[in-house]
Amino acid sequence: MDITQLLKDWFKSDKTEVDPSLLAYVLLYSTKNVTGLVDILGHLVSFWKEGDPTCRTKCIELLAQVVTPSQSALDSSTINAIIQFIGERLSDPVLVPRCIDIYLVLMNTNIISSTDVIQLCNAIFSSIKVKKLPQHSRFKILTILSKALEKYANEIQRSKLNFIGGFINCMDSEKDPRNLLVAFELVRTIIDRFDISRHIEDLFEIVFCYFPISFAAASNDPFGITTDDLKDSLRKCLACTPYFAYYATPLLIEKLMTTTGSAKKDAMETISLCAPAYGAHAILPHAQDLFDALVREVYQCSDSSMVDVALQTIHNVVATLGTGISIANIRDPVEKAIDSLLQQCVSELKEPELKNARSAAYILRAAASASDPACTSVTHTALPIIYQQYKSTDPSIRQKAILDILTELLLANRDFQTPLLMYKQQILQIFILSLNETSDTILKQASLGGIHEMVLMKQFLKGEEVNIVINHLTRQLMSTEKQLRYQALTTLGVVAKLYPTILGQLTFPVLLDELPCAEKPIDLPDSYRDVLDAIGVLATHPAVFNIVIHPLLNKLDYACGTIGQQNITYVHDIASTLLHIYKTASAKDGEALVVGQKVLLPSILLKCIPAAIGVPDSWYLDNKLIEVFAMIAAITTRLSTPSDQQLSINDAIKLFVDNDFSNVPSSFEQQYIENNALGIFELNKTNACIDITLLFTAIIGNCCKEVKLCVASVPAFLEKLIQTATKASCDTRRLALSKIAASIINKWANDDIVNCVQTVSNDCLLPTIENVGDINIRRSTFVTLVWIVKSLIIKGHRYGFELLDSIIKLCGSPDLGKDAAESFITLLHQDDLILSKPSHATVSVKKLMQCSESVNILQPELQVNYLLALSHLLQNIPAQVATNEISRLMLPIIVALSSRDKNLILSMLTVAQGIVPDAQETVVQHLGSFIHALLRLTRFQSANVRMMALDCLCSLPVKGKPETLSPFKPSVIKELSTALDDKKRIVRKNAVDCREKW
């Protein structure tokens, strides 16, 4: 059908909406013909002239629906024709909103020319009464203007178009918050890109009429606009040009002096932001009034947030005035303005224990930290008054007030230290004096706070002053007061970075002297944990670590060799401290690693070997100590070069596999060597024996793939490892051998090794586990299988997922079901020792996530063990993965929470707490059952379960919507009455909190 006839029929019809068939035909016509859209416009012009208002409405509606999908096909001539067509038809207010839609589509095209943009903007300014348009149309107009400046700001500025005047008319009387955000952004763009010299007052008035701004956001506002968003945007407008200073400064100060509450806070924050932009010239005439109002706020206001804003404003105003010191014609008045502020505060310092003195100190700090001149003036004026008032015989409250004021002044001088240098001795003397000559803990805390600030000031303390400070801080580490120890340790932590050598010479001898050793076999003090905590914080700096490692090893030697059996906790603590400082220091610096390679690890190995082979008077060892030492071996190995790793693994195989002691510096009697106690294939080891195979595991498990295993046949070696592990009667050796096998499979897997694993699994492991026999043998074999599966799964090997199916099936076993469920912790949790990226293992996170997909959570034989396995799985995968499956997970979660198994309930509560509260809208159909399951658990016999259930219940109203939870509110409040009478106080407290949230 002819396009002309088609359009004529539609326009003559009573239809007001565009038929989809008509639209499709018109779009096809305009696409196939080069001048198609222009031809359509020609037809619309003729229908416009002949038609009535309804016909004209149909013209604009058809054009709007055609232009939008044709946006990418528009060319310059077509755009120009459309703009001319629309520009001549803006007199009818009914049609204007759709015309604006068309304009917005055109503005979004990439080929619209600057001429067309100017013509379009001119049509908006001259023909559209913006104030009478609905909100969404006004928003589109502001968006059009914004895009116009984004595309052709320079061309618009050079044209004859009065863009600024037109924009002001568009913005005038605007009240919609969404529109205002766009308008404020436009104001800043105009100021940045245009010459506004002839429009300063108009622009200022159109902006400042909104100050102070506020609005109550609707609860269902899809855009989430807040009052703070509007305030920030308006504030940036006022601060974006110094031209506004003449008009804004007196008005802002008037607002500051005449308003209260949030309006006053808004005024202060705006002055604070505007002052640097307006400059000293603009601020100076109003400085006195401004300071009076701000100082009054600091002295009199009880709202700490208002005080903070006032202090920040003082800081910015003083900083702005400080820039005027370098301007000759205003230097004197600027100095006088700053001095008038300071003198008013200094007079309050004469009674330091009063509240106003503390407020004055805050003001002085805000002013002094703003500029060098202000800092110098404050320091020379205030400091002599303060330190001359200090007397150790004064009441503690007065002494503390003086110390606090001195600390505030130190804080102010962090960036301007020069003025303080001449008072350094007096200040340090006051802090040291108050630290030593009083038993008042609060006073000591104030002194330590001041000393901390002095240490933080770079190059402020020198030579003997540093020694004095370190000595006094070290003395406080021995204090019985926890807070004093913490402050002293925090400051010494800073000292460790600045003066590590001095710290090693002065502090560590004192700390180490508190620990027993062969030269000083003292009784173990109760405070040894505090000493180890201090060493753990201070010795992590590489330079300090290198100083203390030898004496600390001596302490460990005495602990393990002499008093270990009687002081097991102490031995564990000192070994853990050694591991912590080595792990941290070696990650920062290569020198610490060298110490680990040449001193730390060899020293530990030489002491562990005789203990393991039964030499009398050797070190005390237990499983926890061996795990710590294995971690030290792991860190040393993984950070070493491949060549060093090769040497380590060669020596380890000689010792642990070949029973060759030739590389061990110490000599042992042949009877101990012949015991072959170190040989990893020795089966005589029992749980009562000391087994250090885990050290061998740490070395092999942390080598990179380039290192070669110097054994005759790796597959044969692997098979022997697996078979020995399943037969070992020593639990620690079994686990260590299983981990060695897992590391070899993960790193050095090839076809031969994979075939070996498949053969051993099918012929030995799986039949042993599945057959009814000795449960202990089956469990031992299962442990080895789990580590083999883990090594394959994290590598992404398909055979690992085949074996995983066997583990999942075992969850239904009456005797191995719980072991199978617990195995998911091992499978998914990252082991610190081996099979991780730091240990050079092959780890595929994507493949590891497939492990979660292998568990069918809705299988019909769902039992406690399956649910326990699921809970362990969910705790070890990213929360987002679990959240994505929340709809499928809710049923097993509710079933688990309804069980009687305490471990399952606690595990699943941990899972539910992490994913359900954030996904309430998704699982609303299950929410009632979930809430009632939690309410039942508030009466469970275990207090831990009751508390976790209450915590989970409490998080629902915090993160959920009232309309979603309102149906459950009455029953929740009623059911909580039991928990409110619980015999445990902490449960009652949680119940009260939960009821308040609901």
JSON list of N, CA and C in Angstrom, two decimals, residues 770-817:
[
{"chain": "A", "resi": 770, "resn": "GLU", "atom": "N", "xyz": [34.34, -48.82, 51.22]},
{"chain": "A", "resi": 770, "resn": "GLU", "atom": "CA", "xyz": [32.98, -49.31, 51.00]},
{"chain": "A", "resi": 770, "resn": "GLU", "atom": "C", "xyz": [32.72, -50.66, 51.67]},
{"chain": "A", "resi": 771, "resn": "ASN", "atom": "N", "xyz": [33.76, -51.45, 51.88]},
{"chain": "A", "resi": 771, "resn": "ASN", "atom": "CA", "xyz": [33.57, -52.76, 52.50]},
{"chain": "A", "resi": 771, "resn": "ASN", "atom": "C", "xyz": [33.31, -52.63, 53.99]},
{"chain": "A", "resi": 772, "resn": "VAL", "atom": "N", "xyz": [32.50, -53.53, 54.50]},
{"chain": "A", "resi": 772, "resn": "VAL", "atom": "CA", "xyz": [32.23, -53.55, 55.94]},
{"chain": "A", "resi": 772, "resn": "VAL", "atom": "C", "xyz": [33.42, -54.20, 56.62]},
{"chain": "A", "resi": 773, "resn": "GLY", "atom": "N", "xyz": [34.11, -53.45, 57.44]},
{"chain": "A", "resi": 773, "resn": "GLY", "atom": "CA", "xyz": [35.29, -53.97, 58.11]},
{"chain": "A", "resi": 773, "resn": "GLY", "atom": "C", "xyz": [35.66, -53.08, 59.28]},
{"chain": "A", "resi": 774, "resn": "ASP", "atom": "N", "xyz": [36.93, -53.09, 59.63]},
{"chain": "A", "resi": 774, "resn": "ASP", "atom": "CA", "xyz": [37.43, -52.29, 60.74]},
{"chain": "A", "resi": 774, "resn": "ASP", "atom": "C", "xyz": [37.16, -50.81, 60.45]},
{"chain": "A", "resi": 775, "resn": "ILE", "atom": "N", "xyz": [36.35, -50.17, 61.31]},
{"chain": "A", "resi": 775, "resn": "ILE", "atom": "CA", "xyz": [35.96, -48.78, 61.06]},
{"chain": "A", "resi": 775, "resn": "ILE", "atom": "C", "xyz": [37.16, -47.84, 61.12]},
{"chain": "A", "resi": 776, "resn": "ASN", "atom": "N", "xyz": [38.16, -48.17, 61.94]},
{"chain": "A", "resi": 776, "resn": "ASN", "atom": "CA", "xyz": [39.34, -47.31, 62.04]},
{"chain": "A", "resi": 776, "resn": "ASN", "atom": "C", "xyz": [40.14, -47.32, 60.74]},
{"chain": "A", "resi": 777, "resn": "ILE", "atom": "N", "xyz": [40.28, -48.52, 60.14]},
{"chain": "A", "resi": 777, "resn": "ILE", "atom": "CA", "xyz": [40.99, -48.61, 58.85]},
{"chain": "A", "resi": 777, "resn": "ILE", "atom": "C", "xyz": [40.22, -47.86, 57.78]},
{"chain": "A", "resi": 778, "resn": "ARG", "atom": "N", "xyz": [38.91, -48.00, 57.78]},
{"chain": "A", "resi": 778, "resn": "ARG", "atom": "CA", "xyz": [38.09, -47.28, 56.79]},
{"chain": "A", "resi": 778, "resn": "ARG", "atom": "C", "xyz": [38.22, -45.77, 56.95]},
{"chain": "A", "resi": 779, "resn": "ARG", "atom": "N", "xyz": [38.23, -45.31, 58.20]},
{"chain": "A", "resi": 779, "resn": "ARG", "atom": "CA", "xyz": [38.37, -43.86, 58.44]},
{"chain": "A", "resi": 779, "resn": "ARG", "atom": "C", "xyz": [39.75, -43.37, 58.01]},
{"chain": "A", "resi": 780, "resn": "SER", "atom": "N", "xyz": [40.79, -44.13, 58.30]},
{"chain": "A", "resi": 780, "resn": "SER", "atom": "CA", "xyz": [42.14, -43.75, 57.90]},
{"chain": "A", "resi": 780, "resn": "SER", "atom": "C", "xyz": [42.23, -43.63, 56.38]},
{"chain": "A", "resi": 781, "resn": "THR", "atom": "N", "xyz": [41.66, -44.60, 55.72]},
{"chain": "A", "resi": 781, "resn": "THR", "atom": "CA", "xyz": [41.67, -44.59, 54.25]},
{"chain": "A", "resi": 781, "resn": "THR", "atom": "C", "xyz": [40.87, -43.41, 53.72]},
{"chain": "A", "resi": 782, "resn": "PHE", "atom": "N", "xyz": [39.75, -43.09, 54.36]},
{"chain": "A", "resi": 782, "resn": "PHE", "atom": "CA", "xyz": [38.90, -41.98, 53.91]},
{"chain": "A", "resi": 782, "resn": "PHE", "atom": "C", "xyz": [39.64, -40.65, 54.01]},
{"chain": "A", "resi": 783, "resn": "VAL", "atom": "N", "xyz": [40.42, -40.45, 55.08]},
{"chain": "A", "resi": 783, "resn": "VAL", "atom": "CA", "xyz": [41.21, -39.21, 55.23]},
{"chain": "A", "resi": 783, "resn": "VAL", "atom": "C", "xyz": [42.13, -39.03, 54.03]},
{"chain": "A", "resi": 784, "resn": "THR", "atom": "N", "xyz": [42.83, -40.09, 53.65]},
{"chain": "A", "resi": 784, "resn": "THR", "atom": "CA", "xyz": [43.74, -40.01, 52.50]},
{"chain": "A", "resi": 784, "resn": "THR", "atom": "C", "xyz": [42.97, -39.70, 51.22]},
{"chain": "A", "resi": 785, "resn": "LEU", "atom": "N", "xyz": [41.81, -40.35, 51.04]},
{"chain": "A", "resi": 785, "resn": "LEU", "atom": "CA", "xyz": [41.00, -40.11, 49.84]},
{"chain": "A", "resi": 785, "resn": "LEU", "atom": "C", "xyz": [40.57, -38.64, 49.76]},
{"chain": "A", "resi": 786, "resn": "VAL", "atom": "N", "xyz": [40.17, -38.05, 50.88]},
{"chain": "A", "resi": 786, "resn": "VAL", "atom": "CA", "xyz": [39.70, -36.66, 50.89]},
{"chain": "A", "resi": 786, "resn": "VAL", "atom": "C", "xyz": [40.81, -35.71, 50.40]},
{"chain": "A", "resi": 787, "resn": "TRP", "atom": "N", "xyz": [42.02, -35.94, 50.86]},
{"chain": "A", "resi": 787, "resn": "TRP", "atom": "CA", "xyz": [43.12, -35.06, 50.43]},
{"chain": "A", "resi": 787, "resn": "TRP", "atom": "C", "xyz": [43.47, -35.26, 48.96]},
{"chain": "A", "resi": 788, "resn": "ILE", "atom": "N", "xyz": [43.34, -36.49, 48.47]},
{"chain": "A", "resi": 788, "resn": "ILE", "atom": "CA", "xyz": [43.55, -36.73, 47.03]},
{"chain": "A", "resi": 788, "resn": "ILE", "atom": "C", "xyz": [42.48, -36.00, 46.22]},
{"chain": "A", "resi": 789, "resn": "VAL", "atom": "N", "xyz": [41.23, -36.10, 46.67]},
{"chain": "A", "resi": 789, "resn": "VAL", "atom": "CA", "xyz": [40.13, -35.41, 45.97]},
{"chain": "A", "resi": 789, "resn": "VAL", "atom": "C", "xyz": [40.36, -33.90, 45.99]},
{"chain": "A", "resi": 790, "resn": "LYS", "atom": "N", "xyz": [40.77, -33.38, 47.13]},
{"chain": "A", "resi": 790, "resn": "LYS", "atom": "CA", "xyz": [41.01, -31.93, 47.24]},
{"chain": "A", "resi": 790, "resn": "LYS", "atom": "C", "xyz": [42.09, -31.48, 46.24]},
{"chain": "A", "resi": 791, "resn": "SER", "atom": "N", "xyz": [43.19, -32.25, 46.15]},
{"chain": "A", "resi": 791, "resn": "SER", "atom": "CA", "xyz": [44.28, -31.87, 45.25]},
{"chain": "A", "resi": 791, "resn": "SER", "atom": "C", "xyz": [43.82, -31.84, 43.80]},
{"chain": "A", "resi": 792, "resn": "LEU", "atom": "N", "xyz": [42.94, -32.76, 43.43]},
{"chain": "A", "resi": 792, "resn": "LEU", "atom": "CA", "xyz": [42.44, -32.81, 42.05]},
{"chain": "A", "resi": 792, "resn": "LEU", "atom": "C", "xyz": [41.39, -31.74, 41.77]},
{"chain": "A", "resi": 793, "resn": "ILE", "atom": "N", "xyz": [40.51, -31.51, 42.76]},
{"chain": "A", "resi": 793, "resn": "ILE", "atom": "CA", "xyz": [39.43, -30.54, 42.56]},
{"chain": "A", "resi": 793, "resn": "ILE", "atom": "C", "xyz": [39.99, -29.13, 42.39]},
{"chain": "A", "resi": 794, "resn": "ILE", "atom": "N", "xyz": [40.91, -28.72, 43.26]},
{"chain": "A", "resi": 794, "resn": "ILE", "atom": "CA", "xyz": [41.41, -27.34, 43.15]},
{"chain": "A", "resi": 794, "resn": "ILE", "atom": "C", "xyz": [42.24, -27.16, 41.89]},
{"chain": "A", "resi": 795, "resn": "LYS", "atom": "N", "xyz": [42.71, -28.28, 41.33]},
{"chain": "A", "resi": 795, "resn": "LYS", "atom": "CA", "xyz": [43.43, -28.22, 40.06]},
{"chain": "A", "resi": 795, "resn": "LYS", "atom": "C", "xyz": [42.46, -28.17, 38.88]},
{"chain": "A", "resi": 796, "resn": "GLY", "atom": "N", "xyz": [41.21, -28.61, 39.16]},
{"chain": "A", "resi": 796, "resn": "GLY", "atom": "CA", "xyz": [40.19, -28.62, 38.10]},
{"chain": "A", "resi": 796, "resn": "GLY", "atom": "C", "xyz": [40.18, -29.91, 37.31]},
{"chain": "A", "resi": 797, "resn": "HIS", "atom": "N", "xyz": [40.75, -30.98, 37.86]},
{"chain": "A", "resi": 797, "resn": "HIS", "atom": "CA", "xyz": [40.81, -32.26, 37.13]},
{"chain": "A", "resi": 797, "resn": "HIS", "atom": "C", "xyz": [39.49, -33.00, 37.26]},
{"chain": "A", "resi": 798, "resn": "ARG", "atom": "N", "xyz": [39.01, -33.54, 36.16]},
{"chain": "A", "resi": 798, "resn": "ARG", "atom": "CA", "xyz": [37.68, -34.17, 36.15]},
{"chain": "A", "resi": 798, "resn": "ARG", "atom": "C", "xyz": [37.61, -35.40, 37.05]},
{"chain": "A", "resi": 799, "resn": "TYR", "atom": "N", "xyz": [38.73, -36.11, 37.22]},
{"chain": "A", "resi": 799, "resn": "TYR", "atom": "CA", "xyz": [38.68, -37.31, 38.06]},
{"chain": "A", "resi": 799, "resn": "TYR", "atom": "C", "xyz": [38.41, -36.94, 39.53]},
{"chain": "A", "resi": 800, "resn": "GLY", "atom": "N", "xyz": [38.81, -35.75, 39.93]},
{"chain": "A", "resi": 800, "resn": "GLY", "atom": "CA", "xyz": [38.50, -35.31, 41.29]},
{"chain": "A", "resi": 800, "resn": "GLY", "atom": "C", "xyz": [37.01, -35.22, 41.53]},
{"chain": "A", "resi": 801, "resn": "PHE", "atom": "N", "xyz": [36.26, -34.78, 40.51]},
{"chain": "A", "resi": 801, "resn": "PHE", "atom": "CA", "xyz": [34.81, -34.66, 40.64]},
{"chain": "A", "resi": 801, "resn": "PHE", "atom": "C", "xyz": [34.13, -36.03, 40.60]},
{"chain": "A", "resi": 802, "resn": "GLU", "atom": "N", "xyz": [34.77, -36.98, 39.90]},
{"chain": "A", "resi": 802, "resn": "GLU", "atom": "CA", "xyz": [34.24, -38.35, 39.93]},
{"chain": "A", "resi": 802, "resn": "GLU", "atom": "C", "xyz": [34.38, -38.93, 41.34]},
{"chain": "A", "resi": 803, "resn": "LEU", "atom": "N", "xyz": [35.53, -38.69, 41.96]},
{"chain": "A", "resi": 803, "resn": "LEU", "atom": "CA", "xyz": [35.74, -39.20, 43.32]},
{"chain": "A", "resi": 803, "resn": "LEU", "atom": "C", "xyz": [34.85, -38.45, 44.32]},
{"chain": "A", "resi": 804, "resn": "LEU", "atom": "N", "xyz": [34.56, -37.20, 44.01]},
{"chain": "A", "resi": 804, "resn": "LEU", "atom": "CA", "xyz": [33.71, -36.42, 44.91]},
{"chain": "A", "resi": 804, "resn": "LEU", "atom": "C", "xyz": [32.32, -37.04, 45.03]},
{"chain": "A", "resi": 805, "resn": "ASP", "atom": "N", "xyz": [31.84, -37.63, 43.94]},
{"chain": "A", "resi": 805, "resn": "ASP", "atom": "CA", "xyz": [30.53, -38.30, 43.99]},
{"chain": "A", "resi": 805, "resn": "ASP", "atom": "C", "xyz": [30.53, -39.42, 45.04]},
{"chain": "A", "resi": 806, "resn": "SER", "atom": "N", "xyz": [31.68, -40.09, 45.16]},
{"chain": "A", "resi": 806, "resn": "SER", "atom": "CA", "xyz": [31.77, -41.17, 46.15]},
{"chain": "A", "resi": 806, "resn": "SER", "atom": "C", "xyz": [31.68, -40.62, 47.56]},
{"chain": "A", "resi": 807, "resn": "ILE", "atom": "N", "xyz": [32.28, -39.46, 47.79]},
{"chain": "A", "resi": 807, "resn": "ILE", "atom": "CA", "xyz": [32.23, -38.84, 49.11]},
{"chain": "A", "resi": 807, "resn": "ILE", "atom": "C", "xyz": [30.80, -38.40, 49.43]},
{"chain": "A", "resi": 808, "resn": "ILE", "atom": "N", "xyz": [30.12, -37.84, 48.43]},
{"chain": "A", "resi": 808, "resn": "ILE", "atom": "CA", "xyz": [28.74, -37.40, 48.65]},
{"chain": "A", "resi": 808, "resn": "ILE", "atom": "C", "xyz": [27.84, -38.58, 49.01]},
{"chain": "A", "resi": 809, "resn": "LYS", "atom": "N", "xyz": [28.04, -39.70, 48.31]},
{"chain": "A", "resi": 809, "resn": "LYS", "atom": "CA", "xyz": [27.23, -40.89, 48.61]},
{"chain": "A", "resi": 809, "resn": "LYS", "atom": "C", "xyz": [27.49, -41.38, 50.03]},
{"chain": "A", "resi": 810, "resn": "LEU", "atom": "N", "xyz": [28.72, -41.21, 50.48]},
{"chain": "A", "resi": 810, "resn": "LEU", "atom": "CA", "xyz": [29.07, -41.67, 51.83]},
{"chain": "A", "resi": 810, "resn": "LEU", "atom": "C", "xyz": [28.36, -40.88, 52.92]},
{"chain": "A", "resi": 811, "resn": "CYS", "atom": "N", "xyz": [27.82, -39.70, 52.59]},
{"chain": "A", "resi": 811, "resn": "CYS", "atom": "CA", "xyz": [27.08, -38.93, 53.59]},
{"chain": "A", "resi": 811, "resn": "CYS", "atom": "C", "xyz": [25.87, -39.70, 54.10]},
{"chain": "A", "resi": 812, "resn": "GLY", "atom": "N", "xyz": [25.40, -40.65, 53.30]},
{"chain": "A", "resi": 812, "resn": "GLY", "atom": "CA", "xyz": [24.28, -41.46, 53.74]},
{"chain": "A", "resi": 812, "resn": "GLY", "atom": "C", "xyz": [24.69, -42.71, 54.50]},
{"chain": "A", "resi": 813, "resn": "SER", "atom": "N", "xyz": [25.99, -42.90, 54.69]},
{"chain": "A", "resi": 813, "resn": "SER", "atom": "CA", "xyz": [26.48, -44.07, 55.41]},
{"chain": "A", "resi": 813, "resn": "SER", "atom": "C", "xyz": [26.24, -43.93, 56.90]},
{"chain": "A", "resi": 814, "resn": "PRO", "atom": "N", "xyz": [25.80, -44.98, 57.59]},
{"chain": "A", "resi": 814, "resn": "PRO", "atom": "CA", "xyz": [25.53, -44.88, 59.03]},
{"chain": "A", "resi": 814, "resn": "PRO", "atom": "C", "xyz": [26.79, -44.70, 59.86]},
{"chain": "A", "resi": 815, "resn": "ASP", "atom": "N", "xyz": [27.93, -45.21, 59.37]},
{"chain": "A", "resi": 815, "resn": "ASP", "atom": "CA", "xyz": [29.15, -45.12, 60.19]},
{"chain": "A", "resi": 815, "resn": "ASP", "atom": "C", "xyz": [30.13, -44.05, 59.68]},
{"chain": "A", "resi": 816, "resn": "LEU", "atom": "N", "xyz": [30.19, -43.81, 58.36]},
{"chain": "A", "resi": 816, "resn": "LEU", "atom": "CA", "xyz": [31.11, -42.81, 57.82]},
{"chain": "A", "resi": 816, "resn": "LEU", "atom": "C", "xyz": [30.40, -41.54, 57.37]},
{"chain": "A", "resi": 817, "resn": "GLY", "atom": "N", "xyz": [29.08, -41.48, 57.60]},
{"chain": "A", "resi": 817, "resn": "GLY", "atom": "CA", "xyz": [28.32, -40.33, 57.11]},
{"chain": "A", "resi": 817, "resn": "GLY", "atom": "C", "xyz": [28.80, -39.01, 57.68]}
]
